[in-house]
XYZ file of N, CA and C in Angstrom:
846
model
N -43.079 -1.987 144.126
C -43.142 -2.102 142.648
C -43.766 -2.577 141.743
N -44.641 -3.879 142.084
C -45.249 -3.941 141.525
C -45.830 -3.091 140.864
N -46.403 -2.577 141.685
C -47.537 -1.028 141.057
C -46.359 -1.110 139.719
N -45.485 -0.599 139.827
C -44.003 0.601 139.012
C -44.384 -0.348 138.027
N -44.437 -1.609 137.542
C -44.363 -2.199 136.836
C -45.801 -2.028 135.743
N -46.547 -2.246 136.769
C -48.151 -2.086 135.664
C -48.169 -0.486 135.124
N -47.330 0.111 136.750
C -47.935 1.158 135.482
C -47.839 2.023 134.217
N -46.200 1.435 134.169
C -45.469 0.868 132.879
C -46.303 0.750 131.767
N -46.865 -0.815 132.221
C -47.133 -1.568 131.290
C -48.466 -0.706 130.921
N -49.334 -0.375 131.926
C -50.632 0.410 131.385
C -49.865 1.595 129.769
N -49.125 2.165 130.599
C -48.956 3.606 129.567
C -47.689 3.370 128.460
N -48.129 1.852 128.535
C -46.907 1.589 126.877
C -48.389 0.769 125.871
N -48.683 0.081 126.769
C -49.698 -0.903 126.076
C -50.890 0.499 125.431
N -51.373 1.560 126.547
C -51.846 2.988 125.791
C -51.999 3.538 124.854
N -50.228 3.328 124.595
C -49.457 3.935 123.886
C -48.799 3.666 122.169
N -48.886 2.278 122.167
C -48.926 1.153 120.932
C -50.588 1.497 120.724
N -52.097 1.117 121.500
C -52.514 1.047 120.900
C -53.211 2.040 120.106
N -53.048 3.836 121.008
C -53.146 4.896 120.470
C -52.413 5.444 118.825
N -51.432 5.073 118.621
C -50.757 5.529 117.299
C -51.617 4.177 116.398
N -51.481 3.296 116.918
C -52.125 1.563 116.205
C -54.145 2.417 115.322
N -54.622 3.065 116.308
C -56.493 3.117 115.851
C -56.310 4.183 115.698
N -54.571 5.593 115.921
C -55.647 6.966 115.610
C -54.694 6.974 113.908
N -55.161 7.892 113.677
C -54.038 8.244 112.245
C -52.993 8.787 112.590
N -51.837 8.354 112.724
C -50.567 9.789 113.001
C -50.722 11.021 112.709
N -50.771 11.334 111.245
C -51.465 12.423 110.302
C -52.534 12.771 111.085
N -53.385 12.241 111.743
C -53.952 13.114 112.632
C -53.761 13.903 114.012
N -52.412 12.902 114.304
C -52.392 13.302 115.528
C -51.806 14.822 115.404
N -50.912 14.822 114.120
C -49.148 15.237 113.661
C -50.571 17.142 113.245
N -51.580 16.357 113.032
C -52.303 17.577 112.154
C -53.522 18.586 113.364
N -53.446 17.465 114.134
C -53.612 18.118 115.647
C -52.738 19.488 116.517
N -51.819 18.725 116.664
C -50.263 19.683 116.942
C -50.845 20.697 116.586
N -50.508 20.931 115.313
C -49.127 21.424 115.096
C -50.293 22.490 113.609
N -51.643 22.329 113.369
C -52.618 23.273 113.347
C -53.364 24.304 114.555
N -52.453 24.340 115.490
C -52.853 25.023 116.581
C -51.122 26.435 116.773
N -51.915 27.473 116.239
C -51.215 28.706 116.016
C -50.721 28.934 117.542
N -49.224 30.050 117.317
C -48.706 29.915 118.466
C -49.314 30.088 119.354
N -49.739 31.376 119.210
C -50.408 32.770 120.677
C -51.232 31.574 121.120
N -51.845 31.067 120.889
C -52.745 29.703 121.107
C -53.170 29.577 121.771
N -51.473 28.578 122.156
C -49.846 27.357 122.906
C -50.356 28.733 124.284
N -49.767 30.098 123.272
C -49.199 31.297 125.046
C -50.443 30.918 125.520
N -51.581 31.727 125.309
C -52.406 31.567 125.582
C -53.364 30.773 127.043
N -52.964 28.945 125.969
C -53.655 28.675 126.852
C -52.343 28.290 128.067
N -51.203 28.673 128.233
C -49.835 27.933 128.996
C -50.184 29.351 130.460
N -50.685 30.529 129.406
C -50.745 32.275 130.737
C -51.833 30.919 131.122
N -53.516 30.291 130.897
C -53.994 30.511 131.834
C -53.303 29.215 132.763
N -52.705 28.528 132.387
C -52.348 26.948 133.834
C -51.547 27.785 134.092
N -50.589 28.962 133.838
C -49.226 29.204 135.013
C -50.393 30.007 135.661
N -51.815 30.590 135.802
C -52.595 31.422 136.372
C -52.996 30.437 137.392
N -53.828 29.164 136.616
C -54.296 28.764 137.672
C -52.935 27.715 139.108
N -51.884 27.820 138.502
C -50.811 27.474 139.856
C -50.817 28.107 140.280
N -50.372 29.898 139.966
C -50.507 31.018 141.210
C -51.784 31.147 142.020
N -53.131 29.977 141.540
C -54.362 30.262 142.809
C -53.963 29.764 143.839
N -53.394 28.234 143.065
C -53.329 27.121 144.064
C -52.175 27.204 145.067
N -51.746 28.193 144.180
C -50.336 28.646 145.765
C -50.620 29.585 146.491
N -51.359 30.714 146.306
C -52.555 31.681 146.917
C -53.111 30.746 147.696
N -54.172 29.412 147.941
C -53.748 27.848 148.963
C -53.397 28.026 149.461
N -52.453 27.569 149.110
C -51.716 26.646 150.116
C -51.492 28.549 151.115
N -50.642 29.100 151.265
C -50.310 29.944 151.594
C -51.714 29.982 152.690
N -52.557 30.261 151.900
C -53.773 30.824 153.586
C -54.307 29.743 154.807
N -53.310 28.398 153.999
C -54.286 27.180 154.534
C -53.048 26.399 155.591
N -51.572 26.842 155.093
C -49.953 26.495 155.760
C -49.856 28.019 155.983
N -49.795 28.195 157.486
C -49.689 29.902 158.215
C -47.837 29.804 158.435
N -47.206 31.146 157.596
C -46.355 31.879 157.737
C -45.372 31.187 155.922
N -46.027 29.881 155.101
C -45.122 29.753 154.548
C -45.663 31.437 152.902
N -44.227 31.402 152.463
C -44.090 32.650 151.138
C -45.420 32.348 149.970
N -45.418 33.140 149.488
C -46.076 32.796 148.059
C -45.272 32.147 147.319
N -43.699 32.932 147.165
C -42.788 31.956 146.648
C -42.614 30.984 146.417
N -42.299 30.180 148.202
C -42.150 29.060 149.099
C -43.427 27.737 148.477
N -44.503 28.638 148.748
C -46.250 28.206 148.157
C -46.154 27.613 146.759
N -45.559 28.472 145.279
C -45.431 28.074 144.338
C -44.701 27.131 144.077
N -43.114 27.143 144.174
C -42.227 26.155 144.479
C -42.765 24.869 145.007
N -43.384 24.547 146.375
C -44.352 23.692 146.800
C -45.081 22.892 146.185
N -45.604 23.786 145.798
C -47.271 23.072 144.493
C -46.780 22.376 143.261
N -45.748 23.504 142.509
C -45.616 23.183 141.281
C -44.133 21.775 140.832
N -43.375 21.680 142.058
C -42.463 20.451 142.618
C -43.687 19.240 141.938
N -44.659 19.394 143.868
C -45.678 18.523 143.831
C -45.926 18.198 142.324
N -46.979 18.867 141.609
C -47.604 18.456 140.368
C -46.665 17.741 139.375
N -45.506 18.306 139.065
C -44.155 18.028 139.170
C -43.910 16.177 139.032
N -43.448 15.723 140.021
C -43.506 14.597 140.685
C -45.066 13.573 140.730
N -45.259 14.043 140.918
C -47.120 13.727 140.740
C -47.768 13.280 139.049
N -47.977 14.494 138.406
C -47.577 13.796 137.194
C -46.663 12.591 135.979
N -44.976 13.251 137.161
C -44.169 11.914 136.662
C -44.461 10.925 136.845
N -43.869 10.524 137.817
C -44.668 9.500 138.758
C -46.000 8.137 138.686
N -45.679 7.352 138.923
C -46.723 6.293 138.659
C -47.644 5.945 140.223
N -48.165 4.737 139.556
C -49.238 4.353 141.059
C -48.910 5.694 142.059
N -48.648 6.812 142.230
C -49.589 6.925 143.181
C -48.067 7.788 144.142
N -46.926 7.743 143.785
C -45.852 7.965 144.143
C -45.351 9.286 144.135
N -46.356 9.660 143.384
C -45.567 11.314 143.114
C -46.440 12.054 144.260
N -46.937 11.088 145.237
C -47.523 12.201 145.963
C -46.935 12.676 147.609
N -46.201 11.907 147.374
C -44.905 11.429 148.943
C -43.953 12.926 148.904
N -44.163 13.461 147.372
C -43.402 14.977 147.190
C -43.553 15.644 147.527
N -44.910 16.407 147.804
C -45.837 16.658 149.369
C -44.660 17.470 150.151
N -45.381 15.456 150.772
C -44.614 15.681 152.570
C -42.975 15.789 152.231
N -42.337 15.746 151.149
C -40.871 15.742 151.313
C -40.572 17.547 151.476
N -40.982 17.978 150.562
C -40.900 18.931 150.192
C -41.580 20.759 150.951
N -42.308 19.950 151.793
C -42.857 20.270 153.297
C -41.972 20.286 154.389
N -41.476 19.917 154.415
C -40.280 19.505 155.254
C -39.164 20.109 155.135
N -38.547 19.867 153.862
C -37.540 21.023 154.128
C -37.873 22.186 153.506
N -39.319 22.892 153.549
C -39.650 24.342 154.012
C -39.867 24.615 155.684
N -39.169 23.552 156.256
C -39.935 23.544 157.809
C -41.468 23.536 158.304
N -42.739 22.742 157.134
C -43.634 23.079 157.648
C -44.060 21.583 158.769
N -44.160 21.670 159.818
C -45.045 20.555 160.238
C -45.602 19.666 159.902
N -45.449 18.266 160.500
C -46.227 17.494 159.269
C -47.939 16.761 159.604
N -48.667 17.139 160.560
C -49.445 18.278 161.094
C -50.040 18.246 159.901
N -49.387 20.160 159.924
C -50.208 21.434 159.180
C -49.426 20.303 157.182
N -48.481 19.940 156.673
C -48.643 19.541 155.532
C -49.519 18.347 155.143
N -50.270 17.589 156.514
C -50.872 16.486 156.133
C -52.863 17.048 155.811
N -53.253 17.881 157.018
C -54.171 18.350 156.624
C -53.461 19.629 155.679
N -53.461 20.430 155.007
C -53.355 20.783 153.881
C -53.304 19.960 152.787
N -52.467 18.840 152.222
C -52.949 18.287 151.805
C -54.503 17.485 151.641
N -55.001 16.902 152.502
C -55.947 16.329 152.433
C -56.980 17.943 152.094
N -57.057 18.758 152.724
C -58.315 19.625 152.165
C -57.584 20.091 150.893
N -56.647 20.369 150.589
C -56.999 20.530 149.342
C -57.294 20.286 148.280
N -57.034 18.618 148.593
C -57.500 17.907 146.979
C -59.116 17.981 147.180
N -59.892 17.994 149.267
C -61.101 18.418 149.216
C -61.589 19.231 148.000
N -61.036 20.013 148.579
C -61.466 21.934 148.007
C -61.224 21.958 146.156
N -60.624 20.977 145.724
C -60.193 21.126 144.360
C -61.280 20.063 144.230
N -62.239 19.360 144.401
C -63.425 18.074 144.019
C -64.644 19.325 144.603
N -64.481 19.514 145.430
C -66.119 20.668 145.492
C -65.724 21.519 144.133
N -64.732 22.050 144.043
C -64.679 23.497 143.140
C -65.109 22.272 141.423
N -64.516 21.391 141.446
C -65.096 20.254 140.125
C -66.300 20.348 140.048
N -66.980 20.443 140.786
C -67.902 19.326 140.820
C -69.309 20.591 140.840
N -69.074 22.172 141.889
C -69.526 23.396 141.567
C -69.262 23.553 140.190
N -68.287 23.845 139.331
C -68.352 24.638 138.079
C -68.519 23.523 137.298
N -69.204 22.075 137.405
C -70.231 20.984 136.365
C -71.230 22.126 136.501
N -71.302 21.849 137.937
C -72.793 22.569 137.939
C -73.200 23.813 137.202
N -72.004 24.759 137.217
C -72.233 26.340 136.500
C -72.481 25.858 135.136
N -71.413 25.186 135.022
C -71.473 25.288 133.617
C -72.194 24.635 133.094
N -73.207 23.858 133.238
C -74.596 22.770 133.174
C -75.688 24.573 133.084
N -75.810 24.514 134.199
C -76.653 26.129 134.301
C -75.925 26.867 132.925
N -75.565 27.283 132.390
C -75.402 27.817 131.269
C -75.891 27.831 130.768
N -75.866 26.208 130.512
C -75.871 25.015 129.180
C -78.033 25.568 129.057
N -78.056 24.979 130.422
C -79.503 24.671 130.208
C -80.773 25.771 131.012
N -80.325 26.905 131.750
C -80.747 27.474 132.514
C -81.572 27.047 133.407
N -81.250 26.017 134.486
C -82.128 25.380 134.600
C -82.384 25.354 136.393
N -83.959 25.606 136.853
C -83.682 26.033 138.174
C -83.000 25.378 139.240
N -83.759 23.750 138.896
C -82.800 22.868 140.143
C -81.601 23.061 139.580
N -80.550 23.034 138.485
C -79.409 23.145 138.830
C -79.085 24.966 139.979
N -79.961 25.753 139.880
C -79.205 27.063 140.723
C -79.148 26.230 141.611
N -80.957 25.621 141.892
C -80.988 25.115 143.558
C -79.533 24.590 144.128
N -79.155 23.465 143.094
C -77.848 22.763 143.617
C -76.574 23.940 143.636
N -76.201 24.690 142.642
C -75.270 25.623 142.766
C -75.141 26.840 144.801
N -76.491 26.650 145.157
C -76.855 27.325 146.005
C -76.421 26.678 147.305
N -76.772 25.452 146.954
C -77.098 24.931 147.991
C -74.986 24.809 148.957
N -74.425 24.764 148.203
C -73.267 24.528 148.029
C -72.522 25.720 149.435
N -73.485 26.168 149.914
C -73.102 27.376 150.863
C -73.043 26.950 152.096
N -74.419 26.273 152.258
C -74.447 25.737 153.502
C -73.526 24.646 153.734
N -72.849 23.856 152.679
C -72.001 23.736 153.241
C -70.782 23.549 153.021
N -70.523 24.722 152.724
C -68.959 25.363 153.258
C -68.889 26.330 154.652
N -70.443 26.199 155.132
C -70.625 26.717 156.511
C -70.227 25.415 157.406
N -70.499 25.068 156.666
C -70.725 23.589 157.960
C -69.363 22.673 158.376
N -69.121 23.862 157.311
C -67.034 22.318 156.746
C -66.207 22.697 158.155
N -66.423 23.602 159.414
C -65.859 24.272 159.793
C -65.793 22.733 161.374
N -66.489 21.975 160.741
C -66.879 21.517 161.539
C -66.515 19.964 161.770
N -65.643 19.628 160.025
C -65.035 18.513 160.877
C -64.784 17.630 161.087
N -64.122 18.268 162.106
C -63.064 18.051 162.644
C -63.784 16.764 163.922
N -64.528 17.074 163.773
C -65.895 16.219 165.192
C -65.802 14.966 164.660
N -65.779 14.963 162.704
C -65.794 13.644 162.564
C -63.831 12.749 163.562
N -63.014 13.072 163.185
C -61.819 13.136 163.604
C -61.092 12.034 164.606
N -61.515 11.056 165.253
C -60.971 10.963 167.054
C -59.762 11.432 167.139
N -59.785 10.676 168.096
C -58.882 11.416 169.269
C -58.742 10.474 169.581
N -57.155 9.915 169.160
C -56.247 9.120 169.661
C -55.117 9.330 168.973
N -53.714 8.566 169.257
C -52.178 9.551 168.703
C -51.763 10.572 167.873
N -51.456 10.411 166.714
C -51.558 11.187 165.962
C -52.506 12.129 165.861
N -53.382 10.909 165.124
C -55.228 12.069 164.838
C -55.488 12.846 166.122
N -54.877 12.446 167.298
C -55.716 13.355 168.208
C -54.950 14.627 167.928
N -53.662 15.093 167.513
C -52.778 16.554 167.300
C -53.712 17.053 166.120
N -53.925 16.206 164.471
C -54.572 16.677 163.192
C -55.437 17.349 163.979
N -56.818 16.720 164.442
C -57.974 16.388 165.163
C -57.512 18.093 166.076
N -56.761 18.516 166.698
C -56.788 19.727 166.905
C -55.813 21.467 166.889
N -55.251 20.525 166.002
C -55.215 21.155 164.830
C -56.565 22.042 163.813
N -57.023 20.579 163.687
C -58.212 21.369 162.592
C -58.708 22.338 162.945
N -59.662 21.822 164.136
C -60.197 23.056 165.147
C -59.854 24.038 165.304
N -58.459 23.967 165.478
C -57.915 25.654 165.632
C -58.044 26.144 164.009
N -57.815 25.207 163.275
C -56.915 26.269 162.385
C -58.355 26.196 161.185
N -59.454 25.766 161.033
C -60.469 25.554 159.887
C -61.430 26.509 161.048
N -61.921 27.958 160.074
C -63.419 28.921 160.267
C -64.377 28.462 158.528
N -64.576 29.316 159.060
C -65.958 29.296 157.956
C -65.717 30.522 156.883
N -64.324 31.400 157.009
C -64.167 32.286 156.340
C -63.516 31.587 156.281
N -62.053 30.561 156.465
C -61.364 30.154 155.981
C -61.853 29.556 154.549
N -62.309 28.049 155.435
C -63.275 27.456 154.288
C -63.615 28.043 152.745
N -64.188 29.801 153.073
C -64.187 30.036 151.879
C -63.598 30.655 151.115
N -62.770 30.635 151.751
C -61.509 31.847 150.845
C -61.334 29.838 149.711
N -60.370 29.085 150.472
C -59.591 27.792 150.003
C -61.297 27.429 148.845
N -62.720 28.054 149.855
C -63.419 26.845 148.019
C -63.402 28.113 147.073
N -62.817 29.445 147.080
C -62.778 30.420 145.904
C -61.418 30.243 145.113
N -60.800 30.779 146.065
C -58.922 30.283 145.572
C -58.964 28.620 144.474
N -59.456 27.714 144.981
C -59.523 26.560 144.418
C -60.363 26.213 142.834
N -61.674 27.600 143.280
C -62.526 27.386 142.104
C -61.965 28.215 141.239
N -61.093 29.731 141.799
C -61.086 29.805 140.460
C -59.328 29.055 139.974
N -58.794 28.150 140.892
C -57.670 27.896 139.859
C -58.176 26.652 138.699
N -59.216 25.794 139.280
C -59.132 24.915 138.182
C -60.049 25.367 136.800
N -60.621 26.560 137.451
C -61.070 27.548 136.287
C -60.459 28.026 134.953
N -59.565 28.140 135.944
C -57.722 29.114 134.961
C -57.464 27.849 134.364
N -57.743 26.182 134.714
C -57.293 25.042 133.888
C -57.620 24.383 133.380
N -59.110 25.135 132.778
C -60.035 24.561 132.123
C -60.009 25.779 131.851
N -59.919 26.825 131.136
C -59.770 28.351 130.622
C -58.330 27.392 129.587
N -57.467 27.544 130.097
C -56.670 26.763 129.622
C -56.295 25.668 128.260
N -57.015 24.502 129.075
C -58.080 23.530 128.168
C -58.363 24.087 127.063
N -59.426 24.979 127.775
C -61.060 24.817 126.350
C -60.400 26.020 124.858
N -58.692 27.054 125.565
C -58.560 27.310 123.788
C -57.844 26.732 123.744
N -57.056 25.560 123.871
C -56.590 24.181 122.626
C -57.527 23.535 122.147
N -58.718 23.708 123.079
C -59.988 21.983 121.422
C -61.363 23.391 122.151
N -61.748 23.887 122.180
C -62.557 24.572 122.159
C -64.313 23.629 122.098
N -64.904 23.485 121.213
C -65.990 22.506 121.631
C -67.294 23.051 121.716
N -67.760 22.318 122.242
C -69.156 22.343 123.186
C -68.999 22.418 124.961
N -68.956 23.541 125.207
C -68.550 23.751 126.498
C -69.361 23.148 127.720
N -70.002 22.215 127.823
C -70.538 21.782 128.876
C -69.662 20.606 128.794
N -69.512 19.708 127.584
C -68.348 18.452 127.114
C -67.132 18.929 127.436
N -66.918 19.831 126.990
C -65.487 19.989 126.719
C -64.824 20.106 128.415
N -66.031 20.488 129.342
C -65.799 20.481 130.848
C -65.758 18.645 131.167
N -66.472 17.963 130.974
C -66.675 16.793 131.925
C -65.891 16.432 131.152
N -65.316 16.609 130.266
C -63.833 15.708 129.371
C -63.194 15.720 130.305
N -62.553 16.964 130.501
C -62.202 18.058 131.586
C -61.555 16.983 132.526
N -62.981 17.628 133.635
C -63.315 17.175 134.672
C -62.864 15.317 135.103
N -63.476 14.366 134.172
C -62.813 13.493 133.917
C -61.065 12.898 133.663
N -60.973 13.953 133.276
C -59.143 13.823 133.049
C -58.868 14.106 134.147
N -59.418 15.270 135.089
C -58.660 15.031 136.480
C -59.019 14.747 137.407
N -60.093 13.685 137.737
C -60.581 12.860 138.423
C -59.991 11.521 138.026
N -59.576 11.014 136.891
C -58.527 10.126 136.793
C -57.423 9.905 137.154
N -56.814 11.430 138.015
C -54.853 11.384 138.498
C -54.837 11.009 139.646
N -56.972 10.580 140.144
C -56.195 10.339 141.937
C -56.996 8.226 141.638
N -56.452 7.942 140.840
C -57.050 6.458 140.326
C -55.639 6.007 141.500
N -55.533 4.210 142.163
C -54.581 4.238 142.828
C -53.751 3.832 141.302
N -53.978 3.155 140.265
C -53.361 2.925 139.454
C -52.909 3.991 138.088
N -52.321 5.258 138.918
C -51.736 5.629 137.994
C -51.194 5.830 136.726
N -51.103 5.398 136.309
C -49.987 4.698 134.849
C -48.940 5.904 135.056
N -48.084 5.637 134.223
C -46.323 6.381 134.084
C -46.590 7.492 133.014
N -46.786 9.010 134.198
C -47.420 10.151 133.592
C -48.520 10.051 132.959
N -49.353 9.363 133.223
C -50.958 8.758 133.312
C -51.515 8.555 131.885
N -50.175 8.086 131.028
C -50.990 7.729 129.633
C -51.762 6.935 129.353
N -52.807 6.822 128.833
C -53.854 6.059 128.790
C -55.319 6.114 129.742
N -54.606 6.699 131.494
C -55.463 7.110 131.933
C -56.383 8.454 132.332
N -55.567 9.055 131.716
C -56.083 10.451 131.757
C -57.037 10.727 130.379
N -56.341 10.107 129.017
C -57.095 9.806 128.410
C -57.971 9.542 127.999
N -58.749 8.344 129.353
C -59.933 7.244 129.094
C -60.349 8.508 130.241
N -59.963 8.964 131.198
C -60.750 9.663 131.833
C -61.462 10.717 131.497
N -60.593 11.311 130.093
C -60.906 12.419 129.167
C -61.970 12.501 128.338
N -61.990 11.110 128.435
C -63.036 11.382 126.916
C -63.749 9.750 127.357
N -64.171 9.346 128.710
C -65.481 8.352 128.740
C -66.912 9.674 129.275
N -66.442 10.401 129.636
C -68.045 11.982 129.353
C -68.080 11.713 127.867
N -67.531 11.667 126.523
C -68.324 12.422 125.387
C -68.868 11.142 125.478
N -67.743 9.110 125.976
C -68.617 8.227 124.677
C -70.304 7.960 125.636
N -69.769 8.240 126.965
C -71.785 8.530 127.388
C -72.694 9.253 126.416
N -71.882 9.987 126.494
C -73.131 11.695 125.574
C -72.768 11.627 124.495
N -73.125 9.931 123.658
C -73.197 9.637 122.650
C -71.736 9.923 121.581
N -70.993 10.201 121.816
C -69.808 10.035 120.659
C -69.408 9.148 120.847
N -67.885 9.251 119.386
C -66.644 8.358 119.308
C -65.862 8.583 120.417
N -64.746 7.217 120.776
C -63.836 7.695 121.902
C -62.273 7.324 120.577
N -62.647 6.987 119.883
C -61.094 7.861 118.513
C -61.162 8.521 118.109
N -63.186 9.190 118.539
C -62.732 10.993 118.157
C -62.058 11.710 119.043
N -62.885 11.841 119.719
C -62.032 11.962 121.437
C -60.499 12.043 121.262
N -60.016 10.871 121.272
C -58.455 10.623 121.636
C -57.898 11.878 121.393
N -57.810 12.473 120.266
C -56.673 13.297 119.212
C -56.735 14.144 120.355
N -58.004 14.462 121.286
C -58.437 15.972 122.031
C -57.703 15.756 123.773
N -58.188 14.431 123.872
C -57.616 14.242 124.623
C -56.220 14.103 124.811
N -55.353 13.411 124.305
C -53.788 13.527 124.279
C -53.232 14.274 123.596
N -54.248 15.249 123.451
C -53.375 16.959 123.098
C -53.580 17.728 124.874
N -54.306 17.942 125.089
C -54.358 17.921 126.525
C -53.285 17.393 127.888
N -53.909 16.322 127.222
C -52.961 15.912 128.408
C -51.522 16.583 128.291
N -51.071 16.126 127.555
C -49.141 16.001 126.315
C -49.371 17.726 126.972
N -50.115 18.685 126.613
C -49.813 20.703 126.984
C -49.802 20.805 128.169
N -50.422 19.814 129.744
C -50.982 19.589 131.033
C -49.394 19.148 131.491
N -48.411 18.050 130.662
C -47.611 17.425 130.953
C -46.622 18.347 131.015
N -46.433 18.831 129.455
C -45.743 19.837 129.765
C -45.030 21.234 129.927
N -46.348 21.717 130.281
C -46.827 22.589 131.675
C -46.102 22.993 132.391
N -46.420 21.081 133.250
C -46.123 21.700 134.915
C -44.531 21.095 134.271
N -43.990 20.385 133.787
C -42.792 20.135 133.327
C -42.199 21.679 133.356
N -41.924 22.620 132.674
C -42.019 24.134 132.526
C -41.463 24.672 134.021
N -42.909 24.412 134.826
C -42.894 24.878 135.974
C -42.183 23.847 137.153
N -42.232 23.141 136.849
C -41.714 21.963 138.294
C -40.489 21.490 137.806
N -39.794 21.310 136.568
C -38.216 21.145 137.312
C -37.168 22.009 137.602
N -37.595 23.792 137.156
C -37.259 24.460 137.287
C -37.854 25.412 139.121
N -38.447 24.055 139.332
C -39.021 24.606 141.407
C -38.593 23.566 141.719
N -38.029 22.467 141.471
C -37.619 20.982 141.974
C -36.042 21.866 141.942
N -35.180 22.427 141.040
C -34.070 22.874 141.208
C -33.410 23.569 142.364
N -34.627 24.758 142.288
C -34.709 25.578 143.277
C -35.307 25.143 144.902
N -35.756 24.028 144.590
C -35.877 23.895 146.334
C -34.993 22.998 146.733
N -34.041 22.365 145.595
C -32.561 21.277 146.260
C -31.568 22.448 146.243
N -31.324 23.721 145.710
C -30.349 24.474 146.666
C -30.728 25.886 147.651
N -32.105 25.170 147.841
C -32.231 26.315 148.712
C -31.129 26.041 150.473
N -30.491 26.909 150.873
C -29.616 26.609 152.005
C -30.254 26.565 153.135
C-alpha cells in the first residue's frame, strides 16, 4: 500500500512540476502540430510491434494461438502501464492461467521475454551507433551477440534443482535450444524496432540520440518504484540520455511527454478490448 501511495505521489509531483516548468503553449503546439497521418503511422508501427511480441509468446508457449498470445500480451502491457509499483506484471500470470498455461511455462516465458527485450534493446543501440559512426569495434560487438545466442541454451545449468525450481529447470532444459533462441531474438528485435519506428515517426531528430532516449524510457519501466501510469519515471528515463549528451532536460521533456502519452494511449486502445475479450471467454 505504501508503494502505491509513493507511486501516486511521484506521478502527481511530476505532472505539477512538468506543467510549471514547461509552458503549456509549448506542450499544446507539440501535440497539435502532428499531422493525423503521422499519428496513424506511429500507431501502425506500434501495432506491428505488439503482433511481433505475440508471435514471440506463441513460439515460447506451446499450444497458444496467435489470437490468445496477442490478447495476453496486450492485457499485460495495459495493466503494466496503468498500475504502479510493478503490480501490473501480475496480470501476466493471471491471464496466462485463464488460458490454461502451466505456471512453469508462464514463469519461464515471462523471464525469457524480459531477457530478450533487453538483449534486443542493447543490440539495436549498438546497431544505430554503428550506422552513425561506422566503427569496426561496434561491428565486432554486434557480431559477439551470436555466441551469446548459441550458448543461451545452457542457461538451465545456472538454475538450482530444488522445489519448484527443479520443475522450472527441467522445463527450460526440454524447451530451449539454439533455434528457439534465434527465433526469440529475431522477434524481440523486430518488435523493439517497430516500436522505435513508431516513436521516431512522432519526434524525429538524431537517430542515435532518439534511440537512446527511447531505450531510457523502456528501461525505466522495470524500476521497482514505477509511478502511476509511469508519469515521471518514463520522462526521466527518456530525457537522461539527452542530458548526458549535453542537451537540456527542459527541451527534451515535451518530446518525452508526447512519446509517453502516445504509448499509453496505444496500449489502452489495444489492451482494454483485449481485457474485455479475455473475461468474456467461456
